[in-house]
Amino acid sequence: MSNITRRDPFGDLFRGFFVRPVDFGFDAALESPEMRVDVKENAEGYQVQAELPGVKKEDIHVQIDGPRVSIGAERKQERQEKDGERVLRTERYFGRVSRSFQLSQDVDESAATARFNDGVLELTLPKRAQAQAKRLTIA
């Protein structure tokens, strides 16, 4: 039979135009910081992993208030490109990121631990023992 081909002049003009990567002179290393958080629960407590690439250990702050956990971080980055003694470009970036979340049970702050390794913050947050109801005997 006959083959019918449909022609779209605008489609042919723009085909592939938006597919090619475009460089706006923007450096991905200087983007605002992001924090991806994973929270896992087991019988003893919670395991939290927060990804903080490009952040120094000294710039991370963790607060625990009962069942509420807050993680805050600040990233400071400066880059300078030189050609001999002539400075061609200097870029600075300062940014903050924070996350807060509520857990289902209070956290035992005294037994909580934190480790920071290769841009990943790992928190071990044991659950606080539930206070047992005390029965009073009447004398």
mmCIF file of C-alpha atoms in Angstrom:
data_model
loop_
_atom_site.group_PDB
_atom_site.id
_atom_site.type_symbol
_atom_site.label_atom_id
_atom_site.label_comp_id
_atom_site.label_asym_id
_atom_site.label_seq_id
_atom_site.Cartn_x
_atom_site.Cartn_y
_atom_site.Cartn_z
ATOM 1 C CA MET A 1 0.000 0.000 0.000
ATOM 2 C CA SER A 2 1.077 3.607 0.108
ATOM 3 C CA ASN A 3 3.103 5.105 2.922
ATOM 4 C CA ILE A 4 1.767 8.415 4.192
ATOM 5 C CA THR A 5 4.185 10.613 6.072
ATOM 6 C CA ARG A 6 3.039 13.491 8.191
ATOM 7 C CA ARG A 7 5.227 16.578 8.100
ATOM 8 C CA ASP A 8 5.301 19.183 10.854
ATOM 9 C CA PRO A 9 7.404 22.222 9.878
ATOM 10 C CA PHE A 10 7.558 23.596 13.449
ATOM 11 C CA GLY A 11 8.391 20.201 14.912
ATOM 12 C CA ASP A 12 11.261 19.823 12.433
ATOM 13 C CA LEU A 13 12.530 23.304 13.314
ATOM 14 C CA PHE A 14 12.591 22.754 17.089
ATOM 15 C CA ARG A 15 13.417 19.040 17.162
ATOM 16 C CA GLY A 16 16.479 18.521 19.332
ATOM 17 C CA PHE A 17 16.602 22.187 20.350
ATOM 18 C CA PHE A 18 15.561 21.535 23.963
ATOM 19 C CA VAL A 19 17.317 18.206 24.224
ATOM 20 C CA ARG A 20 20.859 19.546 24.052
ATOM 21 C CA PRO A 21 22.429 20.565 27.360
ATOM 22 C CA VAL A 22 22.780 24.295 27.767
ATOM 23 C CA ASP A 23 25.616 25.827 29.783
ATOM 24 C CA PHE A 24 24.632 29.016 31.559
ATOM 25 C CA GLY A 25 28.022 29.417 33.242
ATOM 26 C CA PHE A 26 26.506 28.000 36.430
ATOM 27 C CA ASP A 27 28.627 25.743 38.595
ATOM 28 C CA ALA A 28 26.765 22.842 40.217
ATOM 29 C CA ALA A 29 29.278 22.823 43.099
ATOM 30 C CA LEU A 30 28.019 26.259 44.139
ATOM 31 C CA GLU A 31 24.336 25.323 44.243
ATOM 32 C CA SER A 32 22.355 25.731 47.420
ATOM 33 C CA PRO A 33 22.856 22.844 49.817
ATOM 34 C CA GLU A 34 20.281 20.099 50.030
ATOM 35 C CA MET A 35 19.571 17.608 52.765
ATOM 36 C CA ARG A 36 18.071 14.225 52.041
ATOM 37 C CA VAL A 37 16.992 12.412 55.191
ATOM 38 C CA ASP A 38 16.177 8.733 55.795
ATOM 39 C CA VAL A 39 14.559 7.733 59.113
ATOM 40 C CA LYS A 40 14.241 4.095 60.146
ATOM 41 C CA GLU A 41 12.615 2.771 63.302
ATOM 42 C CA ASN A 42 13.308 -0.429 65.194
ATOM 43 C CA ALA A 43 12.317 -1.683 68.656
ATOM 44 C CA GLU A 44 15.204 0.107 70.404
ATOM 45 C CA GLY A 45 15.105 3.462 68.618
ATOM 46 C CA TYR A 46 15.579 5.374 65.382
ATOM 47 C CA GLN A 47 18.353 5.456 62.790
ATOM 48 C CA VAL A 48 18.638 8.721 60.854
ATOM 49 C CA GLN A 49 20.870 9.309 57.835
ATOM 50 C CA ALA A 50 21.154 12.819 56.434
ATOM 51 C CA GLU A 51 23.173 13.534 53.297
ATOM 52 C CA LEU A 52 25.114 16.795 53.616
ATOM 53 C CA PRO A 53 27.621 16.987 50.757
ATOM 54 C CA GLY A 54 30.148 19.815 50.960
ATOM 55 C CA VAL A 55 29.375 20.593 54.616
ATOM 56 C CA LYS A 56 32.026 20.493 57.346
ATOM 57 C CA LYS A 57 31.412 18.600 60.570
ATOM 58 C CA GLU A 58 31.816 21.799 62.612
ATOM 59 C CA ASP A 59 28.957 23.459 60.700
ATOM 60 C CA ILE A 60 26.317 20.823 61.581
ATOM 61 C CA HIS A 61 23.965 21.295 64.544
ATOM 62 C CA VAL A 62 21.549 18.688 65.903
ATOM 63 C CA GLN A 63 18.904 19.450 68.524
ATOM 64 C CA ILE A 64 16.672 16.923 70.258
ATOM 65 C CA ASP A 65 13.613 18.057 72.199
ATOM 66 C CA GLY A 66 11.505 15.082 73.247
ATOM 67 C CA PRO A 67 10.250 13.505 70.004
ATOM 68 C CA ARG A 68 11.325 16.490 67.834
ATOM 69 C CA VAL A 69 14.682 16.296 66.021
ATOM 70 C CA SER A 70 16.166 19.302 64.214
ATOM 71 C CA ILE A 71 19.221 19.165 61.953
ATOM 72 C CA GLY A 72 20.802 22.359 60.671
ATOM 73 C CA ALA A 73 23.887 22.896 58.547
ATOM 74 C CA GLU A 74 25.747 25.768 56.942
ATOM 75 C CA ARG A 75 27.924 25.494 53.870
ATOM 76 C CA LYS A 76 30.627 28.014 53.120
ATOM 77 C CA GLN A 77 32.481 27.699 49.872
ATOM 78 C CA GLU A 78 34.854 29.993 48.068
ATOM 79 C CA ARG A 79 36.600 29.418 44.772
ATOM 80 C CA GLN A 80 39.053 31.615 42.943
ATOM 81 C CA GLU A 81 40.497 31.139 39.476
ATOM 82 C CA LYS A 82 43.811 32.837 38.721
ATOM 83 C CA ASP A 83 45.930 33.249 35.653
ATOM 84 C CA GLY A 84 49.293 34.215 37.058
ATOM 85 C CA GLU A 85 48.731 37.230 39.315
ATOM 86 C CA ARG A 86 45.574 38.309 37.516
ATOM 87 C CA VAL A 87 42.327 37.134 39.143
ATOM 88 C CA LEU A 88 39.881 36.019 36.487
ATOM 89 C CA ARG A 89 36.955 34.974 38.645
ATOM 90 C CA THR A 90 36.080 34.700 42.341
ATOM 91 C CA GLU A 91 32.927 32.996 43.572
ATOM 92 C CA ARG A 92 31.583 32.683 47.093
ATOM 93 C CA TYR A 93 28.615 30.773 48.389
ATOM 94 C CA PHE A 94 27.117 30.743 51.860
ATOM 95 C CA GLY A 95 23.964 28.778 52.451
ATOM 96 C CA ARG A 96 21.955 27.193 55.245
ATOM 97 C CA VAL A 97 19.711 24.193 55.232
ATOM 98 C CA SER A 98 17.633 22.708 58.028
ATOM 99 C CA ARG A 99 15.144 19.922 58.580
ATOM 100 C CA SER A 100 12.925 19.166 61.559
ATOM 101 C CA PHE A 101 10.739 16.147 62.082
ATOM 102 C CA GLN A 102 8.616 14.623 64.812
ATOM 103 C CA LEU A 103 9.124 11.002 65.857
ATOM 104 C CA SER A 104 6.431 8.825 67.382
ATOM 105 C CA GLN A 105 8.218 8.509 70.730
ATOM 106 C CA ASP A 106 10.526 10.651 72.887
ATOM 107 C CA VAL A 107 14.265 10.239 72.294
ATOM 108 C CA ASP A 108 16.730 9.519 75.111
ATOM 109 C CA GLU A 109 19.110 12.464 74.520
ATOM 110 C CA SER A 110 21.745 11.140 76.944
ATOM 111 C CA ALA A 111 22.244 7.938 74.914
ATOM 112 C CA ALA A 112 21.950 9.486 71.436
ATOM 113 C CA THR A 113 25.048 9.384 69.203
ATOM 114 C CA ALA A 114 26.071 11.139 65.988
ATOM 115 C CA ARG A 115 28.733 10.331 63.365
ATOM 116 C CA PHE A 116 29.667 12.293 60.261
ATOM 117 C CA ASN A 117 31.577 10.468 57.544
ATOM 118 C CA ASP A 118 31.922 11.176 53.801
ATOM 119 C CA GLY A 119 29.126 13.758 53.758
ATOM 120 C CA VAL A 120 26.615 11.547 55.587
ATOM 121 C CA LEU A 121 25.396 12.335 59.101
ATOM 122 C CA GLU A 122 24.302 9.204 60.984
ATOM 123 C CA LEU A 123 22.236 9.597 64.139
ATOM 124 C CA THR A 124 21.402 6.770 66.521
ATOM 125 C CA LEU A 125 18.463 7.888 68.628
ATOM 126 C CA PRO A 126 17.334 5.393 71.282
ATOM 127 C CA LYS A 127 13.747 5.592 72.478
ATOM 128 C CA ARG A 128 13.154 6.862 75.988
ATOM 129 C CA ALA A 129 11.631 4.220 78.239
ATOM 130 C CA GLN A 130 7.966 4.851 78.835
ATOM 131 C CA ALA A 131 7.176 5.845 82.386
ATOM 132 C CA GLN A 132 5.182 3.104 84.025
ATOM 133 C CA ALA A 133 2.078 4.114 85.907
ATOM 134 C CA LYS A 134 2.659 3.866 89.615
ATOM 135 C CA ARG A 135 -0.073 2.498 91.805
ATOM 136 C CA LEU A 136 -0.303 3.981 95.227
ATOM 137 C CA THR A 137 -1.478 1.985 98.149
ATOM 138 C CA ILE A 138 -3.751 3.803 100.468
ATOM 139 C CA ALA A 139 -2.782 3.525 104.098
#
